[in-house]
XYZ file of C-alpha atoms in Angstrom:
743
model
C -61.618 -62.042 104.898
C -58.429 -59.949 104.563
C -56.412 -58.886 107.671
C -54.325 -55.860 108.452
C -50.815 -57.136 109.053
C -47.957 -55.385 110.740
C -45.325 -54.237 108.221
C -42.797 -56.288 110.225
C -44.508 -59.367 109.004
C -43.828 -58.360 105.341
C -40.128 -58.788 105.901
C -40.800 -62.262 107.331
C -42.929 -63.111 104.372
C -40.124 -62.275 101.977
C -37.541 -63.979 104.009
C -39.584 -67.197 104.256
C -40.313 -67.154 100.559
C -36.627 -66.731 99.624
C -34.819 -69.087 101.994
C -32.512 -71.190 99.992
C -31.738 -74.830 100.604
C -29.257 -75.759 103.196
C -26.335 -78.220 102.854
C -27.464 -80.741 105.217
C -29.516 -83.837 104.595
C -30.787 -84.894 101.193
C -32.662 -82.018 99.703
C -36.233 -82.537 98.478
C -37.008 -81.535 94.822
C -36.850 -77.807 94.264
C -40.399 -76.551 93.592
C -42.083 -73.135 93.926
C -42.583 -72.051 97.532
C -45.894 -71.787 99.209
C -47.118 -69.345 101.706
C -47.467 -70.981 105.121
C -50.654 -69.169 106.370
C -53.241 -66.489 105.470
C -51.349 -63.941 107.453
C -48.248 -64.412 105.397
C -50.167 -64.610 102.178
C -52.308 -61.392 102.670
C -49.393 -59.436 103.988
C -47.526 -60.122 100.794
C -50.624 -59.473 98.628
C -51.052 -56.072 100.393
C -47.380 -55.305 99.854
C -47.817 -55.939 96.070
C -51.131 -53.872 95.991
C -49.356 -50.921 97.517
C -46.553 -50.921 95.110
C -49.064 -51.011 92.172
C -51.084 -48.206 93.718
C -48.051 -46.002 94.017
C -47.021 -46.542 90.395
C -50.611 -46.403 88.975
C -51.705 -43.923 86.203
C -54.878 -41.893 86.688
C -58.182 -43.615 86.970
C -59.275 -45.760 84.068
C -61.142 -44.505 81.067
C -64.013 -42.119 80.614
C -67.558 -42.110 79.330
C -69.104 -39.315 77.242
C -72.859 -39.507 76.636
C -74.500 -36.862 74.475
C -78.477 -37.230 73.958
C -80.347 -35.569 71.245
C -84.110 -35.707 72.064
C -85.274 -33.190 69.499
C -86.492 -35.883 67.165
C -89.556 -37.655 68.216
C -90.257 -40.103 65.342
C -88.303 -42.470 63.327
C -85.403 -45.026 64.163
C -83.340 -44.490 67.325
C -79.589 -44.365 66.587
C -76.649 -45.072 69.055
C -73.252 -44.100 67.833
C -69.841 -43.013 69.024
C -66.185 -43.950 69.317
C -64.458 -46.749 71.208
C -60.963 -45.931 72.500
C -58.203 -47.506 74.410
C -57.505 -45.882 77.900
C -53.704 -45.165 78.078
C -53.498 -43.383 81.420
C -52.051 -39.849 81.140
C -51.324 -40.373 77.429
C -53.794 -39.495 74.686
C -56.333 -42.434 73.978
C -56.231 -44.240 70.714
C -59.010 -45.713 68.680
C -59.916 -49.376 69.016
C -60.861 -51.211 65.928
C -62.683 -54.668 65.723
C -64.345 -54.109 69.157
C -67.968 -55.257 69.445
C -70.911 -53.103 70.557
C -73.948 -55.069 71.547
C -77.479 -53.684 72.245
C -79.527 -55.951 74.569
C -82.235 -57.172 74.704
C -82.756 -55.904 71.132
C -79.994 -58.230 69.744
C -78.238 -55.422 67.768
C -74.462 -55.749 67.395
C -71.821 -54.082 65.180
C -68.056 -53.958 64.949
C -66.074 -50.759 65.479
C -64.144 -49.578 62.305
C -60.488 -48.836 61.959
C -61.312 -45.201 63.405
C -63.055 -46.924 66.507
C -66.347 -45.502 65.309
C -69.536 -47.559 65.421
C -73.308 -46.897 64.852
C -76.327 -49.004 65.718
C -79.735 -48.090 64.239
C -82.909 -49.371 66.201
C -86.020 -49.735 64.205
C -88.834 -47.501 65.595
C -91.268 -50.391 65.644
C -89.069 -52.270 68.185
C -89.109 -49.458 70.770
C -92.567 -48.212 71.300
C -92.436 -46.033 74.328
C -89.188 -45.156 76.057
C -87.315 -48.256 77.455
C -84.003 -48.862 79.021
C -81.509 -51.057 77.014
C -78.164 -52.418 77.829
C -75.025 -51.456 75.635
C -72.084 -53.493 76.091
C -68.571 -52.737 74.747
C -66.276 -55.647 74.230
C -62.766 -56.166 72.755
C -60.154 -58.877 73.114
C -57.524 -57.800 75.661
C -59.647 -55.203 77.444
C -62.173 -55.058 80.258
C -65.712 -55.133 78.907
C -68.093 -52.346 79.949
C -71.922 -52.291 80.172
C -74.251 -49.172 80.461
C -77.946 -48.770 80.970
C -79.280 -46.500 78.242
C -82.649 -44.845 77.929
C -83.836 -45.200 74.382
C -86.872 -43.945 72.545
C -88.159 -43.389 69.025
C -86.226 -40.723 67.184
C -83.558 -40.383 69.925
C -79.940 -40.122 68.861
C -77.397 -41.013 71.481
C -73.561 -40.428 71.146
C -71.720 -42.858 73.517
C -67.851 -42.496 73.545
C -66.232 -45.144 75.698
C -62.598 -45.915 76.570
C -61.726 -49.405 77.658
C -58.887 -50.409 79.964
C -56.507 -53.252 79.079
C -57.268 -56.283 81.140
C -55.176 -59.224 82.603
C -56.932 -60.918 79.482
C -56.204 -64.542 80.109
C -58.046 -67.638 78.828
C -59.764 -69.674 81.552
C -59.310 -73.267 80.782
C -61.102 -76.335 82.047
C -59.634 -79.725 81.697
C -61.651 -82.875 82.589
C -59.592 -85.868 83.154
C -62.414 -89.318 81.082
C -62.264 -92.718 79.639
C -60.701 -92.659 76.321
C -63.448 -92.056 73.635
C -63.639 -91.052 69.972
C -64.043 -87.191 69.614
C -65.588 -85.196 66.748
C -63.470 -82.234 67.651
C -60.246 -81.243 66.112
C -57.957 -81.196 69.264
C -54.418 -80.191 69.838
C -53.386 -83.080 72.202
C -54.392 -86.656 71.537
C -56.642 -87.848 74.400
C -57.405 -84.196 75.593
C -60.824 -83.129 74.304
C -61.687 -79.427 74.139
C -64.773 -77.450 74.754
C -66.714 -76.664 71.620
C -70.235 -75.873 70.203
C -71.143 -79.424 69.409
C -70.446 -82.727 71.199
C -71.613 -86.380 70.606
C -73.293 -88.300 73.459
C -74.122 -91.727 72.311
C -77.076 -91.567 69.902
C -77.371 -87.794 70.143
C -75.512 -84.821 69.129
C -75.747 -81.703 71.556
C -75.257 -78.263 69.888
C -74.759 -75.063 71.879
C -76.003 -72.139 69.734
C -76.892 -68.605 70.751
C -77.613 -69.290 74.313
C -79.540 -72.603 73.819
C -78.895 -76.346 73.815
C -80.260 -78.495 71.115
C -80.520 -82.268 71.328
C -80.566 -84.134 67.927
C -81.142 -87.820 67.754
C -78.731 -89.682 65.215
C -81.205 -91.885 63.453
C -79.598 -94.122 60.808
C -79.341 -92.569 57.274
C -81.876 -95.161 55.918
C -84.457 -94.093 58.597
C -87.510 -92.378 57.013
C -87.152 -89.457 59.382
C -83.210 -89.149 59.468
C -82.082 -86.592 62.008
C -84.650 -85.594 64.675
C -84.453 -82.586 66.883
C -85.626 -83.963 70.245
C -85.155 -81.093 72.702
C -84.234 -77.507 73.174
C -83.278 -75.973 76.491
C -81.821 -72.638 77.683
C -78.056 -73.034 78.233
C -78.490 -71.583 81.684
C -80.552 -72.728 84.753
C -84.175 -71.841 85.430
C -84.591 -68.355 87.079
C -81.103 -67.207 86.121
C -81.020 -63.786 84.361
C -78.816 -64.413 81.325
C -78.361 -60.602 80.315
C -74.730 -59.742 79.867
C -73.662 -63.466 79.841
C -71.965 -65.444 77.064
C -72.276 -69.235 77.027
C -69.488 -70.432 74.888
C -68.380 -73.906 75.374
C -69.710 -77.305 75.807
C -68.259 -80.524 77.358
C -69.788 -84.048 77.767
C -68.950 -86.762 80.221
C -71.128 -89.760 80.694
C -74.648 -88.459 80.787
C -73.515 -84.961 82.042
C -73.189 -81.902 80.025
C -71.025 -78.955 81.169
C -71.745 -75.473 79.767
C -69.128 -72.874 80.343
C -69.992 -69.206 80.264
C -68.939 -65.775 81.452
C -71.441 -63.574 83.192
C -70.347 -59.920 82.939
C -73.204 -58.844 85.211
C -71.696 -60.986 88.063
C -68.032 -60.887 86.916
C -67.857 -64.634 87.281
C -67.430 -67.703 85.298
C -70.598 -69.679 85.108
C -70.548 -73.519 85.066
C -73.878 -75.071 84.186
C -74.250 -78.867 84.628
C -77.109 -80.650 82.681
C -78.138 -84.332 82.214
C -79.008 -85.906 78.995
C -81.714 -88.526 79.484
C -81.840 -91.645 77.228
C -84.831 -90.095 75.386
C -82.619 -87.135 74.476
C -84.321 -84.711 76.772
C -82.119 -82.148 78.604
C -82.443 -81.418 82.378
C -80.651 -78.711 84.309
C -79.042 -79.998 87.453
C -76.881 -77.304 89.013
C -75.088 -74.028 88.358
C -71.935 -72.825 89.929
C -70.000 -69.526 89.795
C -66.257 -69.417 89.916
C -64.254 -66.176 90.520
C -62.044 -65.211 87.694
C -61.774 -62.836 84.672
C -63.156 -63.089 81.310
C -61.634 -66.101 79.435
C -62.327 -65.248 75.789
C -59.571 -65.908 73.298
C -59.671 -65.835 69.409
C -57.611 -69.122 69.324
C -57.776 -71.053 72.528
C -60.602 -72.744 74.591
C -61.837 -72.507 78.033
C -62.404 -76.223 78.592
C -60.663 -79.557 77.987
C -61.718 -83.056 78.733
C -59.246 -85.609 79.928
C -61.351 -87.787 82.475
C -63.926 -87.327 85.263
C -62.087 -84.324 86.912
C -62.794 -80.884 85.685
C -59.642 -78.703 85.680
C -60.351 -75.065 85.366
C -57.680 -72.450 84.719
C -58.795 -68.913 85.505
C -56.810 -65.596 85.949
C -57.689 -63.107 88.679
C -56.317 -59.566 87.920
C -54.646 -57.896 90.791
C -56.909 -55.085 92.227
C -56.661 -52.819 95.195
C -58.771 -50.297 97.118
C -58.113 -46.540 97.725
C -55.875 -47.463 100.621
C -53.755 -49.560 98.536
C -55.168 -52.921 100.190
C -55.489 -56.116 98.068
C -59.250 -56.252 96.998
C -59.333 -59.197 94.558
C -60.788 -62.531 95.538
C -58.839 -65.631 95.884
C -60.366 -68.628 93.931
C -63.971 -69.092 95.284
C -66.931 -71.200 94.205
C -70.708 -70.949 95.056
C -73.683 -73.039 94.133
C -76.255 -70.887 92.604
C -79.787 -71.233 94.152
C -83.072 -70.407 92.384
C -84.400 -67.021 93.263
C -81.215 -65.809 94.891
C -78.095 -64.444 93.458
C -76.414 -63.717 96.756
C -75.261 -67.316 97.736
C -72.128 -67.688 99.798
C -68.688 -68.064 98.060
C -66.336 -70.511 99.639
C -62.604 -70.486 99.065
C -61.276 -73.320 97.146
C -57.749 -73.424 98.486
C -55.717 -72.693 101.637
C -52.670 -70.337 101.690
C -50.363 -73.416 101.399
C -51.611 -73.820 97.872
C -50.586 -70.266 96.751
C -47.058 -70.169 95.086
C -44.640 -67.696 94.028
C -41.452 -68.246 91.909
C -38.257 -67.799 93.700
C -36.105 -64.744 93.165
C -35.875 -61.172 94.271
C -38.865 -59.376 95.462
C -40.492 -57.477 92.638
C -44.028 -56.579 93.370
C -44.654 -54.586 90.249
C -43.928 -57.899 88.173
C -47.143 -59.435 89.772
C -50.224 -58.496 88.039
C -52.441 -61.618 88.300
C -53.247 -64.643 90.342
C -53.322 -67.694 87.974
C -55.378 -70.385 89.370
C -55.862 -74.115 88.341
C -59.071 -75.478 89.950
C -60.004 -79.233 89.749
C -63.620 -80.523 90.238
C -64.864 -84.207 90.420
C -67.656 -84.681 87.935
C -68.108 -88.237 89.323
C -68.455 -87.105 92.973
C -71.944 -87.146 94.571
C -71.184 -83.468 95.635
C -69.568 -81.153 93.336
C -66.458 -79.794 95.082
C -63.325 -78.112 93.878
C -59.730 -77.487 94.886
C -57.532 -74.780 93.549
C -53.768 -73.982 93.153
C -52.637 -70.486 92.547
C -49.316 -69.050 91.155
C -48.626 -65.378 91.344
C -47.043 -63.665 88.275
C -47.346 -61.349 85.290
C -50.857 -61.150 83.715
C -49.669 -61.706 80.191
C -49.631 -65.379 79.430
C -50.135 -68.259 77.201
C -51.879 -71.436 78.617
C -51.251 -74.953 77.380
C -52.674 -78.206 78.648
C -51.640 -81.902 78.439
C -53.121 -84.969 80.115
C -50.920 -84.411 83.178
C -50.285 -80.842 83.659
C -50.962 -77.287 82.836
C -48.250 -74.855 81.475
C -48.295 -71.082 82.008
C -45.869 -68.945 80.130
C -46.107 -65.523 82.104
C -44.487 -62.379 80.744
C -44.765 -58.639 80.645
C -45.558 -57.472 77.107
C -43.506 -54.775 75.730
C -44.469 -52.934 72.355
C -40.961 -53.144 70.840
C -41.861 -52.027 67.307
C -39.815 -48.752 67.812
C -36.774 -50.810 68.779
C -37.207 -53.120 65.813
C -37.396 -50.038 63.477
C -34.233 -48.754 64.843
C -32.513 -52.190 64.300
C -32.613 -52.962 68.085
C -34.197 -55.809 69.922
C -33.981 -57.303 73.325
C -35.967 -60.237 74.594
C -38.793 -59.912 77.109
C -37.975 -61.832 80.447
C -40.625 -64.370 81.370
C -41.335 -67.385 83.640
C -42.507 -70.835 82.436
C -44.672 -72.645 85.220
C -45.700 -76.357 85.158
C -48.731 -77.011 87.419
C -49.393 -80.774 87.733
C -52.899 -82.061 87.954
C -52.010 -84.472 90.717
C -51.895 -81.834 93.282
C -48.172 -81.681 93.366
C -46.246 -78.518 93.710
C -45.755 -76.402 90.622
C -42.255 -76.035 89.108
C -40.827 -73.238 86.933
C -37.876 -71.770 85.114
C -36.852 -68.369 83.776
C -37.260 -67.953 79.990
C -37.262 -65.282 77.293
C -39.971 -63.934 75.016
C -43.383 -65.593 74.635
C -45.167 -68.121 72.516
C -47.885 -66.585 70.288
C -50.548 -69.074 71.368
C -50.996 -72.585 72.843
C -50.143 -74.234 69.365
C -46.704 -72.877 69.833
C -45.984 -75.140 72.706
C -45.557 -79.059 72.804
C -44.791 -81.537 75.628
C -43.296 -84.674 74.271
C -41.777 -87.303 76.485
C -39.397 -85.447 78.860
C -39.075 -82.224 76.842
C -40.994 -79.133 76.212
C -40.702 -77.308 72.902
C -41.778 -73.683 72.230
C -41.682 -71.278 69.435
C -41.245 -67.834 71.012
C -41.200 -64.272 69.960
C -38.556 -61.997 71.555
C -41.006 -59.069 72.064
C -43.485 -61.234 74.041
C -46.418 -60.448 71.851
C -49.114 -63.042 71.885
C -52.692 -63.429 70.328
C -53.917 -61.072 73.031
C -51.946 -58.136 71.682
C -53.699 -57.380 68.482
C -52.394 -54.944 66.016
C -48.791 -55.276 67.233
C -47.539 -58.132 64.893
C -44.398 -57.288 63.253
C -42.472 -59.958 61.217
C -39.238 -58.486 62.147
C -39.655 -59.682 65.755
C -36.943 -62.383 66.079
C -38.236 -66.042 66.630
C -36.622 -68.917 68.448
C -37.184 -72.655 69.013
C -36.742 -73.476 72.683
C -35.815 -77.137 73.484
C -36.212 -77.535 77.340
C -35.825 -80.680 79.368
C -38.536 -80.813 82.100
C -35.981 -81.603 84.717
C -34.776 -77.972 84.281
C -37.994 -76.679 85.864
C -37.430 -76.267 89.660
C -38.263 -73.211 91.979
C -38.106 -70.605 89.197
C -34.619 -69.341 90.295
C -32.752 -70.937 87.280
C -32.791 -69.629 83.692
C -33.108 -71.585 80.555
C -29.662 -71.717 78.976
C -28.966 -69.757 75.872
C -27.827 -72.933 74.029
C -31.408 -74.141 74.459
C -32.679 -71.509 72.006
C -32.330 -72.004 68.193
C -32.792 -68.886 66.140
C -35.332 -69.144 63.489
C -35.720 -67.293 60.086
C -38.446 -64.685 59.686
C -41.753 -66.058 58.632
C -41.596 -64.083 55.488
C -38.409 -63.606 53.629
C -37.805 -60.034 52.036
C -35.301 -61.757 49.644
C -37.975 -64.307 48.386
C -40.970 -61.984 48.519
C -39.731 -58.330 48.563
C -43.132 -56.802 48.072
C -44.833 -58.732 51.036
C -42.650 -57.001 53.711
C -44.865 -54.071 53.313
C -48.131 -55.774 52.607
C -51.019 -53.854 54.016
C -53.613 -55.216 56.339
C -53.550 -57.238 59.687
C -51.376 -60.297 59.549
C -51.010 -63.217 62.036
C -48.346 -65.758 62.738
C -49.482 -69.391 62.602
C -47.602 -72.098 64.439
C -48.237 -75.795 64.612
C -46.236 -78.926 65.693
C -46.861 -81.746 63.136
C -45.021 -85.109 63.553
C -41.292 -84.425 64.315
C -41.454 -80.944 63.016
C -42.626 -77.510 63.829
C -44.249 -75.318 61.021
C -44.837 -71.609 60.983
C -45.975 -68.865 58.469
C -47.798 -65.673 58.142
C -51.572 -65.484 57.284
C -54.457 -63.133 57.599
C -55.985 -62.051 60.866
C -59.806 -61.166 60.911
C -59.549 -59.007 57.897
C -59.893 -59.663 54.174
C -57.409 -62.252 52.699
C -54.472 -60.748 50.918
C -53.704 -61.442 47.251
C -50.187 -62.774 47.719
C -48.160 -65.990 47.949
C -46.815 -67.370 51.127
C -43.752 -68.995 52.599
C -43.866 -71.944 55.112
C -40.912 -72.464 57.442
C -40.406 -76.140 58.534
C -38.047 -76.803 61.420
C -37.084 -80.465 62.679
C -37.590 -80.974 66.403
C -34.397 -82.891 66.966
C -32.008 -80.415 65.349
C -31.204 -78.856 62.084
C -32.001 -75.683 60.068
C -35.288 -74.527 58.842
C -36.507 -75.424 55.334
C -38.457 -72.759 53.524
C -41.375 -73.969 51.383
C -42.920 -71.685 48.923
C -46.738 -71.969 48.733
C -49.311 -70.203 46.396
C -51.213 -68.603 49.267
C -50.932 -67.269 52.740
C -50.697 -69.466 55.916
C -54.121 -69.078 57.567
C -54.239 -72.710 58.998
C -51.753 -75.525 59.665
C -53.229 -78.993 60.389
C -51.801 -82.625 60.438
C -52.831 -84.984 57.705
C -51.300 -88.242 58.974
C -47.510 -87.781 58.278
C -48.115 -84.884 55.968
C -49.214 -81.278 56.782
C -52.050 -79.320 55.384
C -51.663 -75.531 54.790
C -54.970 -73.544 54.185
C -55.088 -70.041 52.838
C -57.012 -67.706 50.475
C -56.058 -65.281 47.826
C -58.118 -62.358 46.546
C -60.514 -64.873 44.652
C -60.097 -68.585 45.742
C -59.561 -70.922 48.668
C -56.519 -73.039 48.478
C -55.357 -76.109 50.319
C -51.746 -77.344 50.059
C -50.261 -80.660 51.154
C -46.593 -80.419 52.298
C -44.573 -83.638 52.514
C -42.439 -83.653 55.639
C -40.494 -86.894 55.120
C -36.981 -86.225 53.862
C -36.621 -82.608 52.560
C -39.900 -80.764 53.168
C -41.736 -79.885 49.965
C -44.981 -78.912 48.467
C -46.740 -82.149 47.294
C -49.937 -81.142 45.708
C -52.828 -78.765 46.211
C -56.549 -78.071 45.574
C -58.321 -74.839 44.496
C -61.874 -73.851 45.239
C -62.840 -70.817 42.937
C -64.622 -67.844 44.357
C -64.389 -68.929 47.954
C -62.540 -68.294 51.305
C -62.322 -70.248 54.649
C -65.421 -70.105 56.747
C -64.039 -70.455 60.145
C -60.840 -69.161 61.769
C -60.706 -71.441 64.865
C -59.019 -74.784 64.900
C -62.346 -76.603 65.546
C -63.577 -75.450 62.101
C -61.692 -78.445 60.512
C -61.642 -82.181 61.005
C -59.704 -85.017 59.167
C -60.513 -88.578 59.413
C -57.921 -91.140 58.267
C -59.257 -94.210 56.537
C -58.576 -97.368 58.648
C -56.141 -99.696 57.067
C -55.101 -97.172 54.254
C -51.994 -95.212 54.811
C -52.067 -91.702 53.745
C -55.697 -91.777 52.855
C -58.632 -89.945 54.638
C -61.567 -87.522 54.412
C -61.261 -83.891 55.599
C -63.894 -81.263 55.990
C -63.650 -77.460 56.232
C -66.337 -74.628 56.178
C -66.212 -72.118 53.404
C -67.960 -68.882 52.430
C -67.741 -66.519 49.450
C -64.527 -65.103 48.144
C -62.901 -62.154 49.924
C -65.043 -62.642 53.137
C -63.209 -61.166 56.087
C -62.071 -63.373 58.965
C -64.663 -62.031 61.391
C -67.689 -63.101 59.228
C -68.040 -66.217 61.468
C -69.134 -64.125 64.323
C -72.532 -63.061 62.518
C -72.855 -65.453 59.637
C -72.900 -69.153 59.175
C -70.589 -70.598 56.383
C -72.154 -70.885 53.079
C -71.104 -74.680 52.872
C -68.925 -77.284 54.194
C -66.289 -78.657 51.715
C -65.322 -82.355 51.987
C -62.206 -83.606 50.172
C -60.776 -87.159 49.812
C -56.964 -87.256 50.503
C -54.696 -89.819 48.920
C -50.960 -90.003 48.669
C -50.831 -87.651 45.590
C -53.921 -85.606 45.369
C -57.127 -84.072 46.916
C -60.519 -85.043 45.234
C -63.692 -83.102 45.917
C -66.304 -85.337 47.382
C -68.900 -82.792 47.831
C -70.417 -79.774 49.585
C -73.193 -79.805 52.297
C -75.046 -76.540 52.163
C -77.779 -74.922 54.064
C -81.119 -73.969 52.514
C -81.121 -70.238 51.843
C -84.658 -69.755 52.935
C -84.230 -71.640 56.264
C -82.963 -68.549 58.085
C -85.052 -68.089 61.292
C -85.596 -65.434 63.927
C -84.532 -67.466 67.075
C -85.506 -64.625 69.555
C -82.080 -64.821 70.899
C -81.882 -63.727 74.551
C -78.054 -63.989 75.226
C -74.871 -65.046 73.547
C -76.172 -63.592 70.156
C -72.663 -63.299 68.710
C -70.980 -66.418 67.439
C -67.634 -65.811 69.197
C -66.598 -69.465 68.596
C -68.067 -69.738 65.073
C -71.119 -71.689 64.020
C -69.981 -74.115 61.357
C -68.434 -77.588 61.794
C -67.565 -80.657 59.837
C -68.693 -83.813 61.747
C -67.697 -87.387 61.055
C -69.561 -90.170 62.901
C -68.890 -93.786 61.624
C -69.371 -93.563 57.960
C -71.651 -90.519 58.324
C -70.545 -87.076 57.073
C -72.382 -84.141 58.559
C -72.166 -80.335 58.511
C -73.296 -77.913 61.225
C -74.279 -74.640 59.396
C -75.650 -72.177 61.863
C -79.304 -73.294 62.446
C -78.983 -76.346 60.360
C -77.519 -79.778 60.798
C -77.144 -81.575 57.310
C -76.420 -85.324 57.157
C -74.767 -86.919 54.219
C -73.099 -90.220 53.141
C -70.360 -90.942 50.602
C -71.611 -93.212 47.897
C -69.224 -94.046 44.934
C -66.926 -91.255 45.789
C -69.756 -88.637 45.804
C -71.320 -87.086 48.923
C -75.117 -87.225 48.970
C -77.353 -85.461 51.382
C -79.583 -88.012 53.369
C -81.463 -85.775 55.757
C -81.206 -82.495 57.766
C -82.553 -80.914 61.006
C -83.546 -77.334 61.445
C -82.501 -76.053 64.774
C -85.437 -73.873 65.735
C -86.344 -72.923 69.341
C -89.955 -72.017 68.731
C -91.361 -75.559 68.255
C -89.500 -77.248 71.082
C -88.201 -74.812 73.643
C -89.360 -75.214 77.216
């Protein structure tokens, strides 16, 4: 419980936090300073909250509801405009927001003008009923409203959303090394996904349910067998307003990670997979924190038996300017009760603040890293918190979590005027061994987690001067200066030092106006893709969630050691960058075809060979929508899989539609050869009576390699195949339907 602290104590807090090291005895390593007690901690948090309240704009957002009840028959219609709340400034339209109507399972995207419309068939309404309308967009706080709806009724609902401390929660479990079927960023660090292998079974998380499929041998008469279907939440839990997104597997335990908007908590569900393949719910826990959704990153990682959860907590205050957010807290959910007691997961001595002058307005969030032991008889967790700016990029290795915290500034007007200054930021390293965090002052911000790499005793980062990341959609400008930061880890101390200017190497723009003059004015949303492959970092421009542009691309390749960038011209945009052994794979689409290009990185980087699939585009935007399996004992040879869909399909298609097929290619040293396509059966679409998580935020199609088996997850179907004589042949399939097996 918070306490009211005399103002005199605030001065003591600041003095204690900023005491410098003396000259005497050998000094301990410089790390971030912790608060000595709750009194000191809450005095400082209240000090920060009052500063924010004094500088706050008018209250957030507005809602306008107009109901037309003159019509009494026919379909009901809900429409309106979604806007961004800008305080005292006029609000602006929000495109690509989602509007979901529960429990009727209707959902749409807002258009470029922020407008939306949902039509509800009259037969699904009957008499008047109350539905839940939820508005959600990346980077903004979600809103949900109860809405009375009846036949013939037309409702206009105009809503404005407020910017959130939109940060990705991330969980890391620290297991015994095991093969993974997930395309991961770091070797030995598994990531939460929608499908995991557990011995002889595949577990699939799909639209609020768990499916257990037995992996019978391809020669078996029955092939794949759906064994069990269970809700992705515990018995008695109301799933309305919850999104169950990611799946982890350790031993015989499954961990389902979701976010419950109705409770404003992250939900951690623990299940057991029995040898028979049956699924049993064990426990559910709620952890304080904000929504973790990200278009590129993931909420969970697996590195052992310890679960490590990163979660942001936005700074909030009451009408008196008192700190009103919760420190990290955990509770065990009990059937029949949603009012269990939350317990703090850390003392004040595990709350840290970087050294430097007091700047309360620079603190917008409490960034927490929570570790939980999955092997323990009792599920207990411990947290570490660092205070800082809300805008951040999160990156995890086997030993530590990195947070790059910055205050984003829309600098497009500066760039248009030929002026640009870098946004100041703080890089924090939080070790998983319960040690004290370390930090250093930096400039700009990485675009996402793929822009960071820890190798041996150094951290590498590709940063943009304006501080824009994946969370600031619609602000991408290729004129923003880029740099490669090479930073020794020993340079991270208490946050009072700055990374030297010499540690930054200026990089060329992702698209060169001298090479592609017309592209600098290309219409449509674009995205910067960055990936470390071998001893190089690669980057280029590709599409965002819109329609693929009809233009060639330029890939920039920079050696990690030193040296200038090499520009490699490719015949398509840079929508995906992946490692193919010592080479790199670049995936992109033009107006009609899907193209894959192999880039040789040895010597002078160059385009080696490519593959074109006519009348197609990429089916999944996330990193997990791809997998490469190298062939043992054959250098430079392997098999890759990637979901595809019809030509010109916009990037957001994966939210609502499964891919039309998964393409499999054989890679050799000098070519790609098509092995085959695994497709769904068109008539297999089913009404799964979805109750929750009815939008595929993490996609729904995956290539899967298990031994010599080649599989494709395609929405409600799992297709099994085997390569025979260089040709992929289907051997069996399983239809993931809840009606026959759900409990």
